[in-house]
CSV table of C-alpha atoms and ligand atoms in Angstrom, one decimal:
chain,number,residue,atom,x,y,z
A,243,MET,CA,18.1,-13.5,-2.0
A,244,GLN,CA,18.3,-9.9,-3.2
A,245,LYS,CA,20.7,-7.1,-2.2
A,246,LEU,CA,21.2,-3.4,-2.8
A,247,LYS,CA,24.1,-1.9,-4.7
A,248,ILE,CA,24.8,1.7,-3.6
A,249,ARG,CA,27.3,4.2,-5.0
A,250,GLY,CA,27.6,6.9,-2.4
A,251,GLY,CA,28.6,10.6,-2.5
A,252,LYS,CA,25.5,12.1,-4.2
A,253,PRO,CA,23.3,14.6,-2.2
A,254,LEU,CA,19.6,13.5,-2.0
A,255,VAL,CA,17.4,16.3,-3.7
A,256,GLY,CA,13.7,16.4,-4.5
A,257,GLU,CA,10.4,15.2,-3.1
A,258,VAL,CA,9.2,12.0,-1.7
A,259,ILE,CA,5.7,10.9,-0.7
A,260,THR,CA,5.4,8.9,2.7
A,261,SER,CA,3.5,5.6,2.7
A,262,GLY,CA,1.0,4.4,5.2
A,263,ALA,CA,2.5,3.4,8.6
A,264,LYS,CA,3.4,-0.3,9.0
A,265,ASN,CA,2.9,0.0,12.9
A,266,ALA,CA,-0.5,1.4,12.4
A,267,ALA,CA,-1.6,-0.9,9.6
A,268,LEU,CA,-0.8,-4.2,11.5
A,269,PRO,CA,-3.0,-3.6,14.6
A,270,LEU,CA,-5.7,-1.9,12.3
A,271,LEU,CA,-5.8,-5.2,10.2
A,272,ALA,CA,-6.1,-7.3,13.4
A,273,ALA,CA,-9.1,-5.1,14.6
A,274,THR,CA,-11.1,-6.4,11.6
A,275,LEU,CA,-11.7,-9.5,13.7
A,276,LEU,CA,-13.8,-7.5,16.1
A,277,THR,CA,-16.8,-7.3,13.6
A,278,ASP,CA,-18.6,-9.4,11.1
A,279,GLU,CA,-19.2,-6.4,8.9
A,280,PRO,CA,-16.6,-5.5,6.1
A,281,VAL,CA,-13.8,-3.1,6.9
A,282,VAL,CA,-12.1,-1.2,4.2
A,283,PHE,CA,-8.7,0.5,4.7
A,284,GLN,CA,-7.1,3.0,2.4
A,285,ASN,CA,-3.4,4.0,2.3
A,286,ILE,CA,-2.3,0.5,3.3
A,287,PRO,CA,1.4,0.3,2.8
A,288,ASP,CA,2.7,-2.4,0.2
A,289,LEU,CA,5.1,-4.2,2.8
A,290,ALA,CA,6.1,-7.8,3.5
A,291,ASP,CA,4.6,-7.5,7.2
A,292,VAL,CA,1.3,-6.4,5.9
A,293,LYS,CA,1.3,-9.3,3.3
A,294,THR,CA,1.9,-11.7,6.3
A,295,MET,CA,-0.9,-10.2,8.4
A,296,LEU,CA,-3.4,-10.5,5.4
A,297,LYS,CA,-2.1,-14.2,5.0
A,298,LEU,CA,-2.9,-14.8,8.7
A,299,LEU,CA,-6.3,-13.2,8.5
A,300,GLU,CA,-7.1,-15.5,5.5
A,301,GLN,CA,-5.9,-18.5,7.5
A,302,LEU,CA,-8.4,-17.7,10.2
A,303,GLY,CA,-11.1,-17.7,7.4
A,304,CYS,CA,-11.3,-13.8,6.7
A,305,GLN,CA,-12.4,-12.6,3.2
A,306,VAL,CA,-9.7,-10.4,2.0
A,307,GLU,CA,-9.9,-8.3,-1.3
A,308,ARG,CA,-6.7,-6.4,-2.2
A,309,GLY,CA,-6.7,-3.2,-4.2
A,310,ASP,CA,-4.2,-0.5,-4.9
A,311,HIS,CA,-3.0,0.5,-1.3
A,312,GLU,CA,-6.4,-0.5,-0.3
A,313,VAL,CA,-7.9,-3.7,1.2
A,314,ARG,CA,-11.3,-4.9,2.2
A,315,ILE,CA,-11.6,-7.5,5.0
A,316,GLN,CA,-14.7,-9.3,6.3
A,317,ALA,CA,-14.6,-11.5,9.4
A,318,SER,CA,-18.0,-12.8,9.2
A,319,HIS,CA,-17.3,-16.7,8.5
A,320,LEU,CA,-14.1,-17.4,10.6
A,321,THR,CA,-13.0,-21.1,10.2
A,322,SER,CA,-10.3,-20.9,13.0
A,323,THR,CA,-9.2,-18.9,16.0
A,324,GLN,CA,-5.6,-20.5,15.8
A,325,ALA,CA,-2.5,-18.5,14.7
A,326,THR,CA,0.1,-21.1,14.1
A,327,TYR,CA,3.9,-20.8,14.6
A,328,ASP,CA,4.9,-21.0,10.8
A,329,LEU,CA,3.4,-17.7,10.3
A,330,VAL,CA,3.7,-16.0,13.9
A,331,LYS,CA,7.6,-16.7,13.7
A,332,THR,CA,7.9,-14.6,10.7
A,333,MET,CA,6.0,-11.7,12.2
A,334,ARG,CA,5.8,-11.0,16.0
A,335,ALA,CA,2.9,-8.6,15.5
A,336,SER,CA,0.7,-11.7,14.9
A,337,ILE,CA,0.2,-11.5,18.6
A,338,LEU,CA,-2.3,-8.8,17.8
A,339,VAL,CA,-4.9,-11.3,16.7
A,340,LEU,CA,-5.1,-12.7,20.2
A,341,CYS,CA,-7.3,-10.2,21.9
A,342,PRO,CA,-9.7,-9.5,19.1
A,343,LEU,CA,-10.3,-13.2,18.9
A,344,VAL,CA,-11.0,-13.7,22.6
A,345,ALA,CA,-13.1,-10.6,22.7
A,346,ARG,CA,-15.4,-11.6,19.8
A,347,PHE,CA,-15.3,-15.4,19.8
A,348,GLY,CA,-14.3,-16.3,23.3
A,349,HIS,CA,-11.3,-18.4,22.5
A,350,ALA,CA,-8.0,-18.2,20.7
A,351,MET,CA,-4.7,-20.1,20.4
A,352,VAL,CA,-1.8,-18.1,19.3
A,353,SER,CA,1.7,-19.2,18.9
A,354,LEU,CA,4.1,-17.1,21.3
A,355,PRO,CA,6.3,-15.0,18.9
A,356,GLY,CA,9.6,-15.7,20.6
A,357,GLY,CA,12.4,-13.3,20.6
A,358,CYS,CA,14.0,-11.6,17.5
A,359,SER,CA,17.4,-10.0,16.8
A,360,ILE,CA,16.8,-6.8,18.8
A,361,GLY,CA,15.6,-8.5,22.0
A,362,ALA,CA,13.6,-11.1,23.9
A,363,ARG,CA,10.4,-9.0,23.3
A,364,PRO,CA,8.2,-11.1,25.7
A,365,VAL,CA,4.3,-10.7,25.6
A,366,ASP,CA,3.7,-11.2,29.2
A,367,GLN,CA,2.0,-7.8,29.5
A,368,HIS,CA,-0.5,-8.9,26.8
A,369,ILE,CA,-1.3,-12.0,28.6
A,370,LYS,CA,-1.4,-10.4,32.2
A,371,GLY,CA,-4.0,-7.9,30.9
A,372,LEU,CA,-6.1,-10.5,29.1
A,373,LYS,CA,-6.1,-12.6,32.4
A,374,ALA,CA,-7.0,-9.5,34.2
A,375,LEU,CA,-10.2,-9.1,31.9
A,376,GLY,CA,-11.3,-12.6,32.9
A,377,ALA,CA,-9.7,-14.9,30.3
A,378,ASN,CA,-8.5,-18.4,31.3
A,379,ILE,CA,-5.0,-18.6,30.0
A,380,GLU,CA,-2.9,-21.6,29.4
A,381,LEU,CA,0.7,-21.7,28.1
A,382,ASP,CA,1.5,-24.9,26.4
A,383,HIS,CA,4.0,-26.1,23.8
A,384,GLY,CA,4.8,-22.7,22.7
A,385,TYR,CA,1.3,-21.5,22.4
A,386,VAL,CA,-0.9,-19.2,24.5
A,387,SER,CA,-4.6,-20.5,24.7
A,388,ALA,CA,-7.3,-18.0,26.0
A,389,LYS,CA,-10.8,-18.8,26.7
A,390,CYS,CA,-13.6,-16.5,28.1
A,391,ASP,CA,-17.2,-16.4,27.6
A,392,ARG,CA,-17.2,-12.6,27.8
A,393,LEU,CA,-14.4,-10.3,29.0
A,394,ARG,CA,-15.2,-8.2,32.0
A,395,GLY,CA,-13.8,-4.7,32.1
A,396,CYS,CA,-11.2,-3.8,34.9
A,397,ARG,CA,-8.3,-1.4,35.7
A,398,ILE,CA,-5.0,-2.5,34.1
A,399,VAL,CA,-1.6,-1.3,34.7
A,400,THR,CA,1.2,-2.5,32.5
A,401,ASP,CA,4.5,-3.0,34.1
A,402,MET,CA,6.2,-0.9,31.4
A,403,VAL,CA,4.9,1.1,28.5
A,404,THR,CA,4.3,-1.4,25.7
A,405,VAL,CA,2.8,-0.3,22.3
A,406,THR,CA,1.3,-3.5,21.0
A,407,GLY,CA,0.4,-4.6,24.4
A,408,THR,CA,-1.7,-1.4,24.8
A,409,GLU,CA,-3.2,-2.1,21.3
A,410,ASN,CA,-3.9,-5.7,22.1
A,411,LEU,CA,-5.7,-4.7,25.5
A,412,LEU,CA,-7.5,-1.9,23.8
A,413,MET,CA,-9.1,-4.3,21.4
A,414,ALA,CA,-10.1,-6.7,24.3
A,415,ALA,CA,-11.6,-3.9,26.0
A,416,VAL,CA,-13.9,-2.5,23.4
A,417,LEU,CA,-16.1,-5.7,23.5
A,418,SER,CA,-15.7,-6.3,27.2
A,419,GLU,CA,-18.6,-6.0,29.6
A,420,GLY,CA,-18.4,-2.5,31.7
A,421,THR,CA,-15.5,-0.2,31.8
A,422,THR,CA,-11.7,-0.9,31.3
A,423,ILE,CA,-9.2,1.6,32.3
A,424,ILE,CA,-5.7,1.0,30.9
A,425,GLU,CA,-3.0,2.9,32.9
A,426,ASN,CA,0.6,3.4,31.7
A,427,ALA,CA,-0.8,3.1,28.2
A,428,ALA,CA,1.6,3.8,25.3
A,429,ARG,CA,1.0,7.3,23.7
A,430,GLU,CA,2.3,6.4,20.3
A,431,PRO,CA,0.4,7.9,17.3
A,432,GLU,CA,-0.2,4.3,16.1
A,433,VAL,CA,-2.2,3.8,19.3
A,434,VAL,CA,-4.3,6.7,18.6
A,435,ASP,CA,-4.7,5.7,14.9
A,436,LEU,CA,-6.1,2.3,16.2
A,437,ALA,CA,-8.5,3.9,18.8
A,438,ASN,CA,-9.8,6.4,16.1
A,439,CYS,CA,-10.6,3.4,13.8
A,440,LEU,CA,-12.3,1.5,16.6
A,441,ILE,CA,-14.3,4.6,17.6
A,442,SER,CA,-15.4,4.8,13.9
A,443,MET,CA,-16.7,1.1,14.3
A,444,GLY,CA,-18.8,2.1,17.2
A,445,ALA,CA,-16.4,1.7,20.1
A,446,ASN,CA,-16.5,4.0,23.1
A,447,ILE,CA,-12.9,5.0,24.0
A,448,VAL,CA,-11.5,8.1,25.8
A,449,GLY,CA,-7.9,9.1,26.3
A,450,ALA,CA,-6.0,7.4,23.5
A,451,GLY,CA,-2.7,9.1,23.2
A,452,THR,CA,-2.4,10.0,26.9
A,453,THR,CA,-1.1,7.3,29.6
A,454,GLN,CA,-4.7,6.6,30.8
A,455,ILE,CA,-7.2,5.2,28.2
A,456,THR,CA,-10.9,4.5,29.5
A,457,VAL,CA,-13.1,2.2,27.5
A,458,GLN,CA,-16.8,1.4,27.8
A,459,GLY,CA,-17.4,-2.0,26.3
A,460,VAL,CA,-20.2,-2.4,23.7
A,461,GLU,CA,-22.1,-5.4,22.5
A,462,LYS,CA,-21.1,-5.2,18.8
A,463,LEU,CA,-18.9,-3.2,16.4
A,464,HIS,CA,-19.8,-2.3,12.9
A,465,GLY,CA,-17.9,-2.0,9.7
A,466,THR,CA,-16.0,1.2,8.6
A,467,THR,CA,-13.7,2.8,6.0
A,468,TYR,CA,-10.6,4.0,7.3
A,469,ARG,CA,-7.4,5.7,6.1
A,470,VAL,CA,-4.1,4.5,7.7
A,471,MET,CA,-2.0,7.3,9.1
A,472,SER,CA,1.3,8.1,7.5
A,473,ASP,CA,4.5,6.4,8.5
A,474,ARG,CA,6.4,8.8,10.7
A,475,ILE,CA,9.4,6.5,10.8
A,476,GLU,CA,9.7,6.3,7.0
A,477,ALA,CA,9.5,10.1,6.8
A,478,GLY,CA,12.0,10.4,9.6
A,479,SER,CA,14.4,8.0,7.8
A,480,PHE,CA,14.3,10.1,4.5
A,481,LEU,CA,14.9,13.3,6.4
A,482,VAL,CA,17.8,11.9,8.1
A,483,ALA,CA,19.1,10.7,4.7
A,484,ALA,CA,18.7,14.1,3.3
A,485,VAL,CA,20.8,15.7,6.1
A,486,ALA,CA,23.4,13.1,6.0
A,487,THR,CA,24.0,13.2,2.1
A,488,GLY,CA,24.0,17.0,2.3
A,489,GLY,CA,20.8,17.2,0.3
A,490,ASP,CA,17.5,19.0,0.3
A,491,VAL,CA,14.4,16.8,0.5
A,492,LEU,CA,10.7,17.5,1.0
A,493,VAL,CA,8.9,14.7,2.5
A,494,LYS,CA,5.1,15.0,1.6
A,495,ASP,CA,1.9,13.4,3.0
A,496,CYS,CA,3.4,12.9,6.4
A,497,ASP,CA,2.0,14.4,9.8
A,498,PRO,CA,4.7,16.4,11.7
A,499,ASN,CA,2.6,16.3,14.7
A,500,THR,CA,3.3,12.6,14.9
A,501,PHE,CA,7.0,13.0,14.8
A,502,GLY,CA,7.6,13.5,18.6
A,503,ALA,CA,11.3,14.5,19.2
A,504,VAL,CA,12.6,13.7,15.8
A,505,ILE,CA,12.0,17.2,14.5
A,506,GLU,CA,14.0,18.7,17.4
A,507,LYS,CA,16.9,16.5,16.8
A,508,LEU,CA,17.0,17.3,13.1
A,509,ILE,CA,17.2,20.9,13.9
A,510,GLU,CA,20.1,20.2,16.4
A,511,THR,CA,22.1,18.9,13.4
A,512,GLY,CA,22.2,22.5,12.1
A,513,ALA,CA,20.1,21.5,9.1
A,514,HIS,CA,17.3,23.9,7.9
A,515,ILE,CA,14.0,22.3,8.8
A,516,GLU,CA,10.8,23.7,7.5
A,517,VAL,CA,7.5,22.2,8.8
A,518,GLY,CA,4.1,22.4,7.1
A,519,GLU,CA,0.8,20.9,7.6
A,520,ASP,CA,1.5,17.6,5.9
A,521,TRP,CA,5.0,18.0,4.9
A,522,VAL,CA,8.7,18.5,6.3
A,523,ARG,CA,11.6,19.9,4.4
A,524,ALA,CA,15.2,19.0,5.4
A,525,LYS,CA,18.0,21.1,3.7
A,526,ALA,CA,21.6,20.3,5.0
A,527,GLN,CA,23.7,23.4,5.8
A,528,GLY,CA,27.1,21.9,5.4
A,529,LYS,CA,28.4,19.1,7.6
A,530,PRO,CA,25.8,18.0,10.2
A,531,LYS,CA,26.5,18.6,13.9
A,532,ALA,CA,26.5,15.3,15.9
A,533,VAL,CA,23.4,15.0,18.1
A,534,SER,CA,23.1,12.9,21.3
A,535,ILE,CA,19.9,10.9,21.5
A,536,ARG,CA,18.1,8.6,24.3
A,537,THR,CA,15.3,6.5,23.2
A,538,ALA,CA,12.1,6.3,25.2
A,539,PRO,CA,8.5,5.9,24.7
A,540,TYR,CA,6.6,8.5,22.7
A,541,PRO,CA,6.6,11.6,22.6
A,542,ALA,CA,10.4,11.1,23.5
A,543,PHE,CA,12.8,10.0,20.9
A,544,PRO,CA,11.7,6.8,19.2
A,545,THR,CA,13.7,3.6,19.2
A,546,ASP,CA,12.8,3.1,15.6
A,547,MET,CA,14.9,6.2,14.5
A,548,GLN,CA,18.1,5.3,16.6
A,549,ALA,CA,19.9,3.3,14.0
A,550,GLN,CA,19.3,6.0,11.3
A,551,PHE,CA,20.5,8.8,13.5
A,552,MET,CA,23.6,6.7,14.2
A,553,ALA,CA,24.3,6.6,10.7
A,554,LEU,CA,24.1,10.4,10.5
A,555,ASN,CA,26.2,10.9,13.6
A,556,ALA,CA,29.0,8.7,12.1
A,557,ILE,CA,29.8,11.4,9.6
A,558,ALA,CA,28.8,14.5,11.7
A,559,SER,CA,31.0,16.9,13.3
A,560,GLY,CA,31.7,16.1,16.9
A,561,VAL,CA,31.0,13.2,19.4
A,562,SER,CA,27.5,11.9,20.2
A,563,HIS,CA,26.1,9.5,22.7
A,564,VAL,CA,23.3,7.2,21.5
A,565,THR,CA,21.6,5.4,24.4
A,566,GLU,CA,19.0,2.7,23.7
A,567,THR,CA,16.6,2.3,26.5
A,568,ILE,CA,13.8,0.1,25.0
A,569,PHE,CA,15.4,-3.0,23.6
A,570,GLU,CA,18.3,-4.7,24.9
A,571,ASN,CA,20.1,-5.6,21.6
A,572,ARG,CA,19.4,-2.8,19.2
A,573,PHE,CA,23.1,-1.9,18.2
A,574,MET,CA,23.6,-4.6,15.6
A,575,HIS,CA,24.0,-1.8,12.9
A,576,VAL,CA,27.2,-0.7,14.8
A,577,PRO,CA,29.6,-3.4,13.5
A,578,GLU,CA,28.4,-3.0,10.0
A,579,LEU,CA,28.9,0.8,10.2
A,580,GLN,CA,32.4,0.2,11.6
A,581,ARG,CA,33.1,-1.7,8.4
A,582,LEU,CA,32.4,1.6,6.5
A,583,GLY,CA,34.9,3.3,8.7
A,584,ALA,CA,32.7,4.7,11.4
A,585,SER,CA,34.3,5.3,14.8
A,586,ILE,CA,31.9,3.9,17.5
A,587,THR,CA,32.4,2.3,20.8
A,588,ILE,CA,29.8,0.6,22.9
A,589,ASP,CA,29.5,1.0,26.7
A,590,GLY,CA,26.5,-0.9,27.7
A,591,HIS,CA,23.3,0.7,26.4
A,592,THR,CA,25.2,3.7,25.1
A,593,ALA,CA,27.1,3.9,21.7
A,594,VAL,CA,29.8,6.8,21.7
A,595,VAL,CA,30.0,7.9,18.2
A,596,CYS,CA,32.9,10.2,16.9
A,597,GLY,CA,32.1,11.6,13.7
A,598,VAL,CA,34.8,11.0,10.9
A,599,ASP,CA,35.3,13.0,7.8
A,600,GLN,CA,34.5,10.2,5.3
A,601,LEU,CA,33.2,6.7,5.1
A,602,SER,CA,34.2,4.3,2.5
A,603,GLY,CA,32.0,1.7,0.7
A,604,ALA,CA,32.0,-2.0,1.6
A,605,PRO,CA,29.9,-5.1,1.6
A,606,LEU,CA,27.3,-5.0,4.3
A,607,MET,CA,24.6,-7.2,5.9
A,608,ALA,CA,21.4,-6.1,7.3
A,609,THR,CA,20.4,-7.6,10.6
A,610,ASP,CA,16.9,-6.1,11.3
A,611,LEU,CA,14.6,-3.6,9.8
A,612,ARG,CA,15.6,-0.1,11.0
A,613,ALA,CA,19.4,-1.3,11.0
A,614,SER,CA,18.9,-2.0,7.3
A,615,ALA,CA,17.7,1.7,6.9
A,616,ALA,CA,20.8,2.9,8.7
A,617,LEU,CA,23.2,0.9,6.5
A,618,VAL,CA,21.3,2.2,3.5
A,619,ILE,CA,21.8,5.8,4.7
A,620,ALA,CA,25.5,5.2,5.6
A,621,ALA,CA,26.2,3.8,2.2
A,622,LEU,CA,24.6,6.7,0.4
A,623,VAL,CA,27.2,8.9,2.2
A,624,ALA,CA,30.3,6.5,1.9
A,625,ASP,CA,32.8,7.0,-0.7
A,626,GLY,CA,32.6,4.4,-3.5
A,627,GLU,CA,30.3,1.2,-3.7
A,628,SER,CA,28.6,-0.6,-1.0
A,629,THR,CA,26.2,-3.5,-1.2
A,630,VAL,CA,23.6,-4.3,1.6
A,631,ASP,CA,22.6,-7.9,1.7
A,632,ARG,CA,19.6,-9.5,3.4
A,633,ILE,CA,17.2,-6.7,2.4
A,634,TYR,CA,14.2,-8.8,3.2
A,635,HIS,CA,14.6,-7.0,6.5
A,636,LEU,CA,14.1,-3.6,4.8
A,637,ASP,CA,11.3,-4.9,2.7
A,638,ARG,CA,9.3,-5.6,5.9
A,639,GLY,CA,8.8,-1.9,6.8
A,640,TYR,CA,9.9,0.3,3.8
A,641,GLU,CA,7.8,0.3,0.5
A,642,LYS,CA,10.0,0.5,-2.6
A,643,MET,CA,12.8,2.3,-0.7
A,644,GLU,CA,15.4,2.0,-3.6
A,645,GLU,CA,12.8,3.5,-6.0
A,646,LYS,CA,12.1,6.4,-3.8
A,647,LEU,CA,15.8,7.1,-3.0
A,648,ARG,CA,16.7,6.8,-6.8
A,649,ALA,CA,14.1,9.4,-7.6
A,650,LEU,CA,15.8,11.8,-5.2
A,651,GLY,CA,19.2,11.1,-7.2
A,652,GLY,CA,20.5,8.3,-5.1
A,653,ASP,CA,22.7,5.8,-6.9
A,654,ILE,CA,21.0,2.5,-5.7
A,655,VAL,CA,19.8,-0.5,-7.5
A,656,ARG,CA,18.2,-3.7,-6.3
A,657,ILE,CA,20.2,-6.9,-7.6
A,658,LYS,CA,20.1,-10.6,-7.2
A,659,ALA,CA,22.7,-11.9,-4.7
A,660,GLU,CA,24.9,-14.7,-6.2
B,500,LIG,C1,6.4,-1.8,18.7
B,500,LIG,O1,6.8,-3.1,19.1
B,500,LIG,C2,6.7,-1.6,17.3
B,500,LIG,N1,6.1,-2.6,16.4
B,500,LIG,C3,8.2,-1.6,17.3
B,500,LIG,O2,8.7,-1.3,15.9
B,500,LIG,C4,8.8,-0.4,18.2
B,500,LIG,O3,10.1,-0.4,18.1
B,500,LIG,C5,8.3,-0.7,19.6
B,500,LIG,O4,6.8,-0.7,19.6
B,500,LIG,C6,8.6,0.5,20.6
B,500,LIG,O5,8.3,1.6,20.1
B,500,LIG,C7,4.9,-2.6,16.1
B,500,LIG,O6,4.2,-1.7,16.4
B,500,LIG,C8,4.4,-3.6,15.3
B,500,LIG,P1,6.9,-2.7,23.1
B,500,LIG,P2,6.4,-3.8,20.5
B,500,LIG,O7,5.9,-3.7,23.4
B,500,LIG,O8,4.9,-3.4,20.8
B,500,LIG,C9,9.1,-4.8,26.6
B,500,LIG,C10,9.8,-1.5,13.9
B,500,LIG,O9,11.0,-1.5,13.6
B,500,LIG,N2,7.9,-5.8,26.8
B,500,LIG,O10,6.5,-1.3,23.1
B,500,LIG,O11,6.8,-5.2,20.4
B,500,LIG,C11,9.8,-5.2,25.4
B,500,LIG,O12,10.7,-6.3,25.4
B,500,LIG,C12,9.4,-2.3,15.2
B,500,LIG,O13,8.8,-1.1,13.3
B,500,LIG,C13,7.8,-6.7,27.7
B,500,LIG,O14,8.7,-6.9,28.5
B,500,LIG,O15,7.4,-3.2,21.6
B,500,LIG,C14,10.4,-3.9,25.1
B,500,LIG,O16,11.8,-3.9,26.0
B,500,LIG,C15,10.5,-2.9,15.9
B,500,LIG,N3,6.6,-7.5,27.9
B,500,LIG,C16,9.6,-2.8,25.7
B,500,LIG,O17,8.8,-3.6,26.7
B,500,LIG,C17,5.6,-7.2,27.0
B,500,LIG,O18,4.5,-7.9,27.2
B,500,LIG,C18,8.8,-2.1,24.7
B,500,LIG,O19,8.3,-2.9,23.8
B,500,LIG,C19,5.6,-6.1,26.0
B,500,LIG,C20,6.9,-5.5,26.0
């Protein structure tokens, strides 16, 4: 296993280019199952989760040609509509192949993803919606089997806002007969990216990005060439790192319109924030002010930025309250931050963070993707040397993070763990 060795205390200064968004790329790759024509994606990020999804598509029989941040996929001769546990257990987003397979081929058998470290993360809403569209569903031996000659459009109201649930049901609806209305839909930019790609394939979708998405089903979709949106969470993570380390970083090739509440929260820290068309600059103005956050569906503050802001709050001036409302166990970075000297107490879904003058380096262990980013940020601030173990978590969602941080002056190297 590999780990990162970090020596803190140096401000991050310079420019960094944002990669394509993991949480847009995964549903987009699944959408290639909806047509027998070739689909080309540009700006595909080089991430472990993307590699896993491409492996799954190949297992189903898709032709996959990989290029430099580009991939060509053709699902013209599938050999299977089954996503097995061995792959699904490594990446929950594999569930996103369920609806495209049923919509195009009339059947699918997908392993239930099971929980993960941040929560139980059931997929009952995906299944409830697919059933409403007419699929016969069986849950057996840890698999969901779905069959249906042709899905029929209907009105679906999800019990809660679910990002991949909305994406899965959108992919079912585009080939369903008649009209589908998805109420209580997720408004995340990644949902809009998927809708825009499906529209470029010939789908008839109105309302993506709002809480009500209306789809007129079509008989067939055609191929397309599509550029994956930039990763708003990677961009936000670098901006938080800039402010936390007292630096000055220009994040390029991003879309500030997709940042939701993150820009406002960065401004609240007292940093100087400049926003351009496809760039954002964060320049620390002395010690950051502590900012309280409450995660919620887009456009409110994203849960995927909660851990990173907590790392900033750990060394900010003042007390902040960080409330996680989306996942039931997304505070696993707290004990690790405490090992660096952070003063944090957890009261149910709220962490109370009292900013301290200085953190001190220590050996750390990553527990999940965004917690890993938080530990890297905290280690870049801490006095002395830290190591972050189990960085396979980080590699799932950040492309070459240590290289990008080194280019900004961060003292960080990847080493082989003993
Ligand atoms: C997506 O996960 C993202 N992953 C997550 O990013 C992100 O944290 C999350 O949305 C929230 O924004 C991808 O897009 C691949 P949800 P998803 O369904 O779709 C409950 C990262 O770090 N729920 O919106 O799985 C669920 O338990 C990852 O990049 C049900 O109960 O999240 C959660 O409490 C982590 N039943 C809430 O809804 C369902 O059928 C929101 O989950 C579906 C969801």
